[in-house]
XYZ file of C-alpha atoms in Angstrom:
784
model
C 86.267 120.448 51.812
C 88.913 120.259 49.260
C 91.241 122.385 51.507
C 90.384 120.254 54.629
C 91.390 117.071 52.848
C 94.714 118.740 51.880
C 95.340 119.890 55.395
C 94.600 116.306 56.768
C 96.989 114.878 53.854
C 99.889 116.894 55.253
C 99.353 115.491 58.698
C 98.626 112.058 57.511
C 101.163 110.186 59.821
C 100.065 111.913 62.910
C 96.386 111.275 62.008
C 96.773 107.639 61.337
C 98.384 107.421 64.795
C 95.320 108.808 66.138
C 93.249 106.445 64.157
C 95.612 103.520 65.663
C 95.227 104.915 68.960
C 91.420 104.885 69.191
C 91.360 101.510 67.578
C 93.524 100.316 70.289
C 91.166 101.784 72.926
C 88.200 100.293 71.436
C 89.924 96.753 70.788
C 91.301 96.907 74.338
C 88.110 97.788 76.015
C 85.938 95.562 73.632
C 88.125 92.522 74.064
C 88.011 92.705 77.952
C 84.294 93.235 77.795
C 83.758 90.034 75.244
C 86.425 87.996 77.048
C 85.080 88.719 80.456
C 81.575 87.712 79.409
C 82.805 84.210 77.982
C 85.009 83.666 80.876
C 82.811 84.641 83.777
C 79.787 82.550 81.996
C 82.381 79.622 81.887
C 83.166 80.270 85.531
C 79.565 80.455 86.574
C 78.914 76.971 84.939
C 82.128 75.459 86.531
C 81.287 76.766 90.000
C 77.813 75.129 89.624
C 79.308 71.697 88.516
C 81.854 71.578 91.231
C 79.448 72.868 94.165
C 78.289 70.504 96.925
C 75.275 68.474 95.900
C 72.670 70.101 98.101
C 73.481 73.607 96.801
C 73.238 72.697 93.085
C 69.436 72.076 93.161
C 66.304 73.107 94.881
C 63.800 70.271 95.772
C 60.184 69.828 96.354
C 59.134 66.809 98.546
C 55.767 65.076 99.262
C 53.991 62.078 99.922
C 52.711 60.368 96.900
C 49.202 60.769 96.070
C 46.620 58.007 94.805
C 47.299 59.455 91.322
C 51.106 60.149 91.181
C 50.892 61.219 87.564
C 48.412 64.048 88.369
C 50.506 65.147 91.137
C 53.577 65.163 88.789
C 51.807 67.446 86.261
C 50.685 69.789 89.126
C 54.075 70.088 90.602
C 56.072 70.507 87.388
C 53.458 73.412 86.365
C 54.040 74.834 89.577
C 57.793 74.896 89.031
C 57.544 76.311 85.525
C 55.590 79.105 87.047
C 58.023 79.950 89.629
C 60.867 79.849 87.489
C 59.304 81.654 84.552
C 62.075 82.993 82.299
C 64.627 80.909 84.105
C 64.864 77.296 82.115
C 65.177 74.327 84.641
C 65.662 70.861 84.380
C 63.314 68.724 86.764
C 63.707 65.037 87.630
C 61.512 63.115 89.946
C 62.257 60.099 92.228
C 60.089 58.207 94.490
C 61.594 56.375 97.589
C 60.102 53.925 99.845
C 62.019 52.619 103.116
C 60.397 49.210 103.897
C 60.739 47.215 107.076
C 62.849 50.061 108.349
C 64.818 49.120 111.633
C 64.727 45.376 110.612
C 67.545 43.346 109.240
C 65.580 42.699 106.062
C 65.018 46.683 105.419
C 65.076 47.773 101.847
C 65.034 51.004 100.176
C 63.045 51.021 96.944
C 63.094 53.678 94.270
C 61.553 54.698 91.064
C 61.331 57.566 88.942
C 62.272 59.106 85.595
C 65.868 59.138 84.110
C 67.389 56.852 86.639
C 68.699 54.322 84.083
C 70.573 57.348 82.440
C 72.104 58.218 85.686
C 73.423 54.920 86.381
C 75.773 52.400 84.869
C 74.518 48.774 84.308
C 76.865 46.443 85.593
C 75.215 43.029 85.084
C 71.971 41.901 83.620
C 69.367 44.570 82.670
C 67.336 47.297 83.719
C 63.738 46.418 84.967
C 61.205 46.543 82.010
C 57.957 45.265 83.634
C 56.278 44.785 86.783
C 58.040 42.494 89.221
C 61.379 43.165 87.931
C 64.217 45.012 89.909
C 67.965 46.166 89.406
C 70.048 46.292 92.705
C 72.676 48.696 93.376
C 76.137 46.920 93.357
C 76.949 47.831 96.697
C 73.600 46.861 98.225
C 73.903 43.526 96.355
C 77.174 42.805 97.992
C 76.066 43.700 101.395
C 73.017 41.458 101.345
C 74.352 38.801 98.907
C 71.705 39.164 96.153
C 72.342 37.802 92.805
C 70.446 38.072 89.314
C 67.591 35.795 89.809
C 67.015 36.168 93.526
C 63.666 37.430 94.939
C 63.339 40.325 97.180
C 60.435 40.943 99.526
C 59.136 44.581 99.420
C 56.321 44.031 102.204
C 52.699 43.808 101.674
C 50.338 45.396 99.513
C 47.241 47.190 100.166
C 45.211 43.746 100.266
C 47.709 42.230 102.779
C 49.600 40.137 99.997
C 53.450 40.077 99.393
C 55.097 42.329 97.052
C 58.093 40.534 95.610
C 60.408 41.784 92.679
C 63.064 39.632 90.994
C 66.469 40.795 90.532
C 67.284 41.214 86.718
C 70.312 43.260 87.085
C 73.044 45.346 89.076
C 73.962 48.797 88.701
C 75.851 51.690 89.948
C 75.475 55.400 89.869
C 77.635 57.339 87.330
C 77.881 60.331 90.046
C 76.608 59.528 93.442
C 76.897 63.153 94.214
C 74.639 64.239 91.502
C 71.708 66.649 92.759
C 69.075 64.270 91.002
C 69.699 61.793 93.815
C 68.675 64.402 96.333
C 71.428 63.393 98.818
C 70.522 59.784 99.166
C 73.436 58.272 100.864
C 72.627 54.718 99.789
C 73.279 55.637 96.206
C 77.033 55.650 97.048
C 77.002 53.041 100.129
C 74.268 50.864 99.476
C 72.884 51.484 102.808
C 70.370 54.254 104.069
C 69.871 54.093 107.765
C 70.131 50.333 107.699
C 67.981 49.818 104.585
C 69.840 48.191 101.813
C 69.238 49.496 98.394
C 68.381 51.477 96.239
C 66.520 48.567 94.533
C 65.018 50.044 91.457
C 61.548 49.023 90.758
C 58.926 49.971 88.273
C 55.961 52.433 88.827
C 53.651 49.637 88.928
C 55.238 47.922 91.780
C 55.969 51.204 93.495
C 52.103 51.778 93.472
C 51.435 48.286 95.068
C 53.522 48.967 98.190
C 51.505 49.454 101.390
C 54.144 52.216 102.428
C 53.454 55.578 100.981
C 56.545 56.688 98.939
C 58.108 60.026 99.541
C 58.570 61.556 96.015
C 61.359 64.230 95.442
C 61.299 66.521 92.719
C 64.889 68.007 91.820
C 65.244 71.473 90.259
C 68.436 72.263 88.797
C 69.187 75.307 86.574
C 69.520 74.358 82.905
C 71.178 77.511 81.524
C 73.369 79.024 83.938
C 75.029 82.203 83.031
C 76.029 85.619 84.605
C 72.972 87.411 83.293
C 70.639 84.751 84.266
C 71.673 84.603 87.802
C 68.786 87.097 88.917
C 66.269 85.396 87.268
C 67.199 81.966 89.064
C 67.307 83.831 92.376
C 63.770 85.258 91.633
C 62.523 81.809 90.995
C 63.991 80.454 94.202
C 62.504 83.293 95.997
C 58.982 82.293 94.635
C 59.380 78.659 95.174
C 58.105 78.457 98.821
C 54.718 79.606 97.412
C 54.509 76.013 95.580
C 53.072 73.988 98.498
C 50.357 76.235 98.951
C 49.312 75.980 94.995
C 49.669 72.214 94.720
C 48.759 71.098 98.191
C 46.511 73.560 99.896
C 45.478 71.289 102.877
C 49.019 69.826 103.368
C 47.578 66.460 102.934
C 50.715 65.377 101.399
C 53.081 67.199 103.428
C 54.682 68.919 100.493
C 57.810 71.244 101.268
C 60.438 73.135 99.675
C 64.261 72.357 100.254
C 67.597 72.285 98.835
C 70.272 74.916 98.938
C 70.408 76.369 95.567
C 69.735 79.946 96.791
C 73.381 79.632 98.539
C 74.884 78.669 95.228
C 73.187 81.297 93.441
C 74.179 83.977 96.133
C 77.775 82.889 95.904
C 78.049 83.060 92.083
C 76.161 86.436 92.169
C 78.794 87.907 94.675
C 81.604 86.355 92.649
C 80.353 87.785 89.507
C 80.190 91.042 91.073
C 83.759 90.791 92.230
C 85.154 89.823 88.799
C 83.063 92.992 87.350
C 84.423 95.184 89.700
C 87.979 94.260 88.771
C 87.054 94.487 85.263
C 86.821 98.316 85.834
C 90.656 98.511 86.627
C 92.235 97.668 83.111
C 89.362 99.372 81.353
C 89.979 102.554 82.914
C 93.593 102.351 82.509
C 93.150 101.736 78.740
C 90.800 104.602 78.374
C 93.142 106.803 80.343
C 96.115 105.986 78.455
C 94.495 106.063 75.070
C 93.002 109.838 76.009
C 96.638 110.875 76.896
C 98.277 109.282 73.676
C 95.697 110.875 71.679
C 95.887 114.212 73.113
C 99.685 114.191 72.829
C 99.422 113.464 69.014
C 96.843 116.036 68.372
C 98.911 118.533 70.338
C 101.765 117.779 67.898
C 99.432 118.173 65.017
C 98.367 121.628 66.293
C 102.113 122.455 66.883
C 103.137 121.490 63.292
C 100.265 123.771 62.128
C 100.972 126.723 64.433
C 102.068 129.197 61.697
C 99.385 128.443 59.460
C 96.607 128.712 62.218
C 98.128 132.022 63.348
C 97.881 133.374 59.790
C 94.357 131.959 59.449
C 93.135 133.782 62.632
C 94.855 136.911 61.510
C 92.907 137.134 58.471
C 89.812 137.299 60.540
C 88.738 133.462 61.013
C 87.199 133.056 64.480
C 88.639 131.034 67.109
C 85.441 128.699 67.231
C 85.650 128.008 63.520
C 89.185 126.998 63.846
C 88.450 124.824 66.792
C 85.613 123.369 65.214
C 87.476 122.382 62.300
C 90.203 120.451 64.270
C 87.629 118.963 66.410
C 85.796 117.539 63.308
C 88.960 116.347 61.805
C 90.082 114.624 65.159
C 86.598 113.030 65.565
C 86.783 111.742 61.875
C 90.234 110.003 62.495
C 89.088 108.693 65.885
C 85.744 107.523 64.774
C 87.387 105.706 61.779
C 89.697 103.871 64.224
C 86.663 102.994 66.534
C 84.559 101.738 63.638
C 87.427 99.693 62.241
C 87.939 98.212 65.694
C 84.297 97.574 65.982
C 84.117 95.707 62.523
C 87.191 93.564 63.608
C 85.224 92.464 66.719
C 81.803 91.758 65.290
C 82.761 88.150 63.858
C 83.842 87.280 67.341
C 81.405 89.214 69.621
C 78.604 91.671 69.659
C 80.151 94.654 71.074
C 78.697 95.638 74.455
C 77.645 98.701 76.124
C 81.119 99.208 77.707
C 82.663 98.993 74.358
C 80.612 101.223 72.637
C 80.698 103.767 75.450
C 84.461 103.675 75.261
C 84.452 104.440 71.578
C 82.165 107.420 72.018
C 84.240 108.805 74.706
C 87.317 108.517 72.728
C 85.909 110.451 69.929
C 84.819 113.067 72.366
C 87.874 113.574 74.130
C 89.863 113.566 70.798
C 87.541 116.072 69.576
C 87.907 118.365 72.704
C 91.540 118.058 72.737
C 91.778 118.889 69.093
C 89.657 122.104 69.424
C 91.679 123.091 72.484
C 95.257 122.633 71.248
C 94.240 124.298 68.019
C 92.960 127.214 69.754
C 95.968 127.782 71.768
C 98.184 126.976 68.592
C 96.537 129.967 66.809
C 96.902 132.308 69.566
C 99.705 135.185 69.025
C 103.369 134.490 69.847
C 104.203 135.083 73.568
C 107.709 135.569 74.854
C 107.448 132.546 77.529
C 110.390 130.097 77.755
C 109.287 126.626 77.187
C 111.801 125.653 79.882
C 111.451 128.562 82.402
C 110.339 125.772 84.923
C 108.075 128.364 86.864
C 104.997 126.750 88.550
C 105.984 123.224 87.012
C 105.398 121.505 90.394
C 102.175 123.104 90.930
C 100.983 122.542 87.492
C 101.595 118.971 87.723
C 100.340 118.450 91.522
C 97.016 119.970 90.555
C 95.608 117.151 88.591
C 97.456 114.653 90.764
C 95.625 115.909 94.043
C 91.952 116.254 91.994
C 92.586 112.406 90.963
C 93.900 111.617 94.591
C 90.768 113.064 96.183
C 88.458 111.026 94.062
C 90.715 108.004 94.665
C 90.395 108.509 98.410
C 86.704 108.428 98.098
C 86.455 105.253 96.306
C 88.981 103.753 98.677
C 87.090 104.904 101.660
C 83.787 103.351 100.189
C 85.870 100.005 99.224
C 87.245 99.727 102.822
C 84.200 100.784 104.575
C 82.346 98.213 102.635
C 84.760 95.483 102.791
C 84.883 94.765 99.133
C 83.509 95.614 95.865
C 80.025 94.182 96.617
C 77.359 96.433 97.929
C 74.709 95.417 100.547
C 72.370 94.698 97.729
C 74.916 91.827 96.384
C 75.790 93.694 93.120
C 79.038 95.397 92.198
C 79.379 98.970 93.517
C 80.598 101.246 90.803
C 82.547 103.634 93.308
C 84.243 100.770 95.270
C 84.939 98.965 91.922
C 86.856 102.132 90.665
C 89.117 102.152 93.568
C 91.887 100.209 92.064
C 92.061 102.093 88.842
C 91.723 105.483 90.672
C 94.341 104.685 93.008
C 96.744 103.589 90.091
C 95.833 106.841 88.320
C 96.497 108.893 91.536
C 99.842 107.223 92.174
C 100.602 107.559 88.281
C 100.132 111.168 88.421
C 102.490 111.576 91.092
C 105.313 109.956 89.387
C 106.094 112.918 87.065
C 106.061 115.003 90.301
C 108.496 113.022 92.256
C 110.535 112.587 88.683
C 110.926 116.381 88.457
C 111.837 116.859 92.206
C 114.559 113.934 92.034
C 115.850 115.385 88.708
C 116.185 118.904 90.298
C 118.016 117.494 93.276
C 120.161 115.282 91.370
C 121.112 118.354 88.900
C 122.135 120.340 91.892
C 124.396 117.539 93.075
C 125.789 117.065 89.457
C 126.791 120.630 89.048
C 129.902 120.013 91.373
C 131.257 117.543 88.684
C 132.949 118.864 85.710
C 131.368 118.707 82.272
C 127.859 119.512 80.765
C 126.844 115.642 80.419
C 125.559 114.758 83.834
C 123.772 118.221 84.270
C 122.350 118.885 81.028
C 119.739 115.737 80.803
C 118.861 116.314 84.539
C 118.278 119.867 83.867
C 116.042 119.042 80.960
C 113.746 116.635 82.781
C 113.571 119.157 85.678
C 112.954 122.211 83.843
C 110.905 121.093 80.799
C 108.765 118.745 83.051
C 105.720 120.176 81.025
C 107.029 117.964 77.962
C 108.490 114.976 79.860
C 105.635 114.533 82.295
C 103.473 113.081 79.875
C 106.195 110.551 78.500
C 106.726 109.652 82.150
C 102.931 109.295 83.084
C 102.204 107.235 79.830
C 105.037 104.518 80.870
C 104.165 104.682 84.574
C 100.612 103.712 83.847
C 101.582 100.913 81.478
C 104.212 99.592 84.038
C 101.747 99.978 86.816
C 99.246 98.111 85.053
C 101.718 95.235 83.959
C 102.643 95.099 87.624
C 99.102 94.704 88.763
C 98.725 92.058 86.266
C 101.614 90.080 87.375
C 100.988 90.481 91.086
C 97.322 89.848 90.655
C 98.217 85.895 90.033
C 99.798 84.896 93.525
C 97.169 87.249 95.080
C 94.287 85.470 93.651
C 95.460 82.062 94.756
C 96.243 83.457 98.073
C 93.023 84.849 98.621
C 91.388 81.734 97.223
C 93.166 79.566 99.615
C 92.251 81.775 102.628
C 88.433 81.527 101.560
C 89.001 77.694 101.113
C 90.177 77.390 104.503
C 87.602 79.476 106.157
C 85.086 77.301 104.792
C 86.662 73.934 105.185
C 89.139 74.159 108.103
C 91.416 71.488 106.359
C 91.050 69.736 102.881
C 87.830 67.799 103.497
C 84.736 68.744 105.700
C 82.227 65.928 106.467
C 79.144 67.098 108.358
C 76.102 65.480 109.383
C 72.813 66.654 111.252
C 73.213 67.872 114.861
C 72.131 64.721 116.466
C 73.942 62.499 113.837
C 77.196 60.892 114.232
C 80.094 60.889 111.760
C 80.452 57.632 109.642
C 83.970 56.950 110.992
C 86.270 58.292 113.800
C 89.447 60.435 113.357
C 91.718 57.254 114.103
C 89.723 55.276 111.334
C 90.070 58.327 108.981
C 93.405 58.373 109.506
C 93.941 55.049 107.903
C 92.280 56.093 104.406
C 94.866 56.549 101.579
C 96.341 59.953 101.163
C 94.836 61.329 104.621
C 97.513 62.951 106.855
C 95.305 64.568 109.522
C 91.980 64.113 111.043
C 90.009 66.099 113.706
C 86.558 65.437 115.097
C 84.376 68.666 115.595
C 81.315 69.574 117.167
C 79.292 72.239 115.103
C 76.410 74.091 116.464
C 74.441 77.245 116.243
C 74.640 79.287 119.063
C 72.635 82.117 120.809
C 74.582 84.657 122.259
C 72.123 87.341 123.521
C 69.934 88.098 120.794
C 72.278 86.853 118.051
C 72.800 83.443 116.524
C 76.394 82.766 115.582
C 78.655 79.741 114.453
C 79.940 77.616 117.135
C 82.636 75.156 116.891
C 84.507 72.763 119.559
C 87.417 71.318 117.772
C 90.287 68.985 118.545
C 93.746 70.827 118.608
C 94.660 69.029 115.424
C 92.099 71.056 113.568
C 94.513 73.943 113.753
C 91.461 76.382 113.468
C 93.235 79.355 114.797
C 97.213 79.990 115.534
C 98.850 77.584 117.994
C 99.060 80.228 120.925
C 95.433 80.749 121.107
C 94.821 77.137 120.774
C 96.837 76.543 123.979
C 94.656 79.295 125.454
C 91.457 77.650 124.855
C 92.714 74.217 125.905
C 92.254 74.362 129.669
C 89.160 74.890 131.683
C 88.749 76.519 135.001
C 85.703 75.241 136.848
C 82.436 75.949 135.198
C 83.751 78.489 132.999
C 84.750 77.617 129.245
C 87.772 79.436 127.552
C 86.799 80.520 124.122
C 88.203 82.193 121.177
C 85.833 84.864 119.053
C 86.244 86.219 115.662
C 86.752 90.241 115.626
C 83.322 90.461 114.030
C 81.886 89.107 116.983
C 83.810 90.931 119.602
C 82.549 94.030 117.822
C 78.979 92.889 117.894
C 78.801 92.352 121.700
C 81.528 94.833 122.729
C 83.746 92.065 124.032
C 87.361 91.893 124.907
C 89.759 89.455 126.278
C 88.661 88.449 129.714
C 84.786 89.270 128.971
C 82.427 86.624 130.367
C 79.269 85.783 128.655
C 76.685 82.953 128.066
C 76.182 80.678 125.137
C 73.219 78.505 124.393
C 73.777 75.576 121.989
C 70.972 74.691 119.459
C 69.134 72.681 119.213
C 69.824 70.965 122.716
C 69.347 74.344 124.412
C 72.685 73.478 126.395
C 73.973 76.566 128.243
C 77.679 77.225 128.721
C 79.316 79.970 130.504
C 82.182 81.175 128.424
C 85.244 83.865 128.694
C 87.161 85.091 125.886
C 90.673 84.310 126.114
C 91.570 85.088 122.526
C 90.334 87.521 119.644
C 90.956 86.296 116.191
C 90.377 87.864 112.769
C 89.084 84.525 111.236
C 88.446 81.030 112.357
C 88.837 78.127 110.015
C 85.537 76.533 109.380
C 83.775 79.905 110.300
C 85.735 82.722 108.563
C 85.631 86.346 109.395
C 81.894 86.455 110.429
C 80.664 85.969 114.026
C 81.883 82.894 115.511
C 83.045 81.097 118.579
C 85.816 78.473 119.046
C 86.118 76.048 121.940
C 88.281 72.961 122.695
C 86.194 69.912 122.193
C 87.529 68.060 125.504
C 86.630 71.166 127.383
C 83.107 71.434 125.889
C 82.664 67.470 126.461
C 83.102 68.112 130.081
C 80.180 70.607 130.474
C 77.963 69.070 127.851
C 77.578 65.276 129.006
C 79.666 64.448 125.576
C 77.892 65.769 122.848
C 79.089 63.585 119.772
C 81.100 65.289 117.039
C 79.008 65.765 113.891
C 81.840 66.989 111.611
C 85.065 65.450 110.568
C 87.951 67.424 109.093
C 90.445 65.658 107.138
C 93.798 66.897 105.753
C 94.820 65.178 102.467
C 96.497 65.309 99.199
C 93.570 64.079 97.198
C 90.312 65.593 98.503
C 88.170 64.399 95.533
C 89.281 60.718 96.112
C 88.845 60.859 100.070
C 85.284 62.557 99.593
C 84.344 59.689 97.162
C 85.564 57.082 99.841
C 83.606 58.922 102.633
C 80.435 58.540 100.643
C 80.524 54.872 100.429
C 80.742 54.791 104.032
C 77.936 56.992 104.883
C 74.459 55.480 105.634
C 72.688 58.925 106.395
C 72.485 62.149 104.752
C 75.960 63.717 104.709
C 77.445 66.829 103.474
C 81.099 66.463 102.238
C 83.106 69.650 101.284
C 86.114 69.689 99.149
C 88.344 72.824 97.884
C 86.736 72.540 94.491
C 83.133 72.778 96.146
C 83.717 75.824 97.959
C 86.226 77.915 95.751
C 85.029 80.933 93.794
C 88.152 80.759 91.782
C 86.494 79.780 88.523
C 84.656 83.020 88.447
C 86.787 85.429 90.598
C 90.231 83.899 88.846
C 89.098 85.605 85.469
C 90.094 88.874 86.929
C 93.835 87.716 86.276
C 93.273 87.084 82.617
C 91.406 90.196 82.157
C 94.169 91.988 83.893
C 96.794 90.625 81.724
C 94.742 91.524 78.654
C 94.327 94.848 79.885
C 98.042 95.397 80.704
C 98.838 94.204 77.057
C 96.573 96.854 75.706
C 97.822 99.311 78.432
C 101.554 98.746 77.184
C 100.882 99.277 73.535
C 99.011 102.546 74.456
C 101.585 103.695 77.052
C 104.357 102.951 74.479
C 102.501 104.879 71.919
C 101.902 107.787 74.096
C 105.582 107.715 75.389
C 107.058 107.657 71.724
C 104.349 110.516 70.799
C 105.476 112.738 73.656
C 109.010 112.156 73.033
C 108.871 113.212 69.410
C 106.579 116.044 70.202
C 109.332 117.420 72.537
C 112.001 116.843 70.200
C 110.127 118.659 67.358
C 110.079 121.856 69.793
C 113.654 121.961 70.424
C 115.203 122.745 67.253
C 116.474 126.240 68.474
C 118.074 124.635 71.335
C 120.205 122.390 69.300
C 121.511 125.306 67.447
C 122.157 127.137 70.505
C 124.191 124.177 71.999
C 126.028 123.415 68.795
C 127.198 127.383 69.300
C 128.259 126.464 72.582
C 130.685 123.701 71.558
C 128.357 120.601 72.091
C 128.550 118.831 68.639
C 125.871 116.623 67.122
C 127.209 113.371 68.759
C 127.397 114.914 72.325
C 124.015 116.259 71.888
C 122.779 112.739 70.950
C 124.266 111.165 73.871
C 122.485 113.940 76.070
C 119.303 113.251 74.293
C 119.646 109.673 74.777
C 120.354 110.058 78.694
C 117.505 112.293 79.186
C 115.044 109.846 77.365
C 116.340 106.873 79.496
C 115.928 108.962 82.522
C 112.520 109.516 81.557
C 111.971 105.958 80.731
C 113.316 104.706 83.890
C 111.323 107.297 86.080
C 108.124 106.078 84.407
C 109.048 102.425 84.350
C 110.263 102.232 88.065
C 107.665 104.714 89.646
C 104.771 102.750 87.633
C 105.912 99.615 88.947
C 106.068 100.933 92.588
C 102.682 102.339 92.100
C 101.054 99.040 90.694
C 103.064 97.066 93.413
C 101.245 99.537 96.233
C 97.889 98.877 94.522
C 98.449 95.061 94.506
C 99.500 95.044 98.236
C 96.959 97.449 99.439
C 93.766 97.736 97.186
C 93.450 94.368 95.334
C 93.301 92.071 98.396
C 90.162 94.091 99.591
C 88.537 94.158 96.073
C 89.063 90.406 95.857
C 88.087 89.625 99.362
C 84.250 89.539 98.823
C 84.337 86.877 96.247
C 83.634 84.052 98.563
């Protein structure tokens, strides 16, 4: 034991570097793991907060029963059962449309929590039967003031139900899920009925009309880890009507689009998780290389001692075991120290613990191997012979390239890192890291070849200086390759981090355009009409463009696909293709289709096919005039685009049910549109459809990973350069004998190190750029 401690003390500096490298690996991986958890959870919550109202909650609707309290308890119990293990907040709102279709139509509402969701403008909230508070917009439309009496129709006995206005109010957020998409909350008008008029439960029970009750179910604790539990709850929710209303006497139904939001969040989390594999793998790889280089230098420094120990009869296994134990202690200490530093901030995750264990195992294996080799008898092989260097470097590069090719094949065939089940595919997720590792391993190979060619060219000049550094790089590639590889991987990681920022923004813009068309997308039900025409929308502040669009589901054979008929101003496809679909020849409608639809139905330009629009069952004869990768408003999925004027000529003028707007202030325009809608309306903005709050975390993780990779890369580079220098003491003596003084040797050495650094940095930057240009767009592309 004493002997082992004394031996370790002699190499304390190098073993401390091993400890440092192990600590950096664990801190890098652990930092990414902990940071990704926090950032992704924040992104999940932000995405939910920004999402369109209908996707932020599930709903249960039913006609009110004779005992609303019993009905409410039964529904809430069934909701709790469906979402067991996934906390939800449930709000209840009863709505009664009174005298609908008449000039005095009123919308009355009641329920829990409504005062908390509104701001009192004047007066007071209703506190007793016979009192009401009216939405300010409705009061302005009807001229109601505090003290006025509003007739709410007849009660069960035929008498009048009247309430006195005691206050006016406005909604804090008319788009909040708890309002269940009620357009009157913003505009004061629901299909001609003024309101909402907030009344007490007692007055609601007196009404002759049966109220419709809506329970809004919103997730209360959304995190990345809880998404599966909420998705399971949404999947179980359709069983609720059978539990609480088995005979359908209350017409109980389940609605809302919470499942869409959870699906989008799950896919985005999968993309972010897949991207996290890139910096994690590079950190572990660079850490392993740096530790192996340092341990090789430790074995080299002990070469004479190890050979003597072996000559005295010590077994190679004992020598290797001793070195492995020493390395394991050093790396284990570094890993434990790093884990202890992380504990106050976050509990280390499985990836961090696995990285720590893997680092210790790699160090032990490298120490055992290098010690066993160093203890072998002396051979006459020259360290700069250069024989088989390219082959030796190519072998690991080709092995990693084969693995990278498989991961890339999986990524491109799948179209992203998300598998069919919605989770991150581990093979596809490894594509970015594997590609960078493969390209990084090729950098030393290319450097050797370039240095060899440059050396031959430099021989024609006089003097030893241009030739000597190039010859050392070319013929001592076994020593310089590791240094080049360390800087190449570090530079490649930094290039990826820099390139990921604009790439992430570009991918997000493309996904937003695919979802919206322009900047704001307003849509109503198929038979509805948009609240204002395009020419009226152009008069709104900040609106610079408007297009009316007909949106339908369309049947093509046995497939149901998206169908849009848009004005040219929608710019849904490139200008030449817009011109192609503008004209109509006889009964045939020229259309553009997406590549996905063309592949599904085997269509090419000129192919005729039939379209059936739903729900009208309108049949159109169409001909493909353009095939495009994506259509704005549809995306890259199966879809059809036609000119709205051409469609109107063959469909007896189906009205547009969507309005696309170009604006510099989408949120303000969306708020203005809500004040003009009197029917259920879906309004989408870039913030509502963007997955950037989750997928954008990858840029931060890549930046953190590149910082850790830079430190490890620099450590590995310096360790490799130092180890190479220590092995070349005899060379310095020989060069001095040839007349090359210490000053000129230092210049040659500086030129050699500079060349190695330039090869590593430039080659790594090129490798990182290639991964950014080819691989990362596909990895990011499925985050929508």
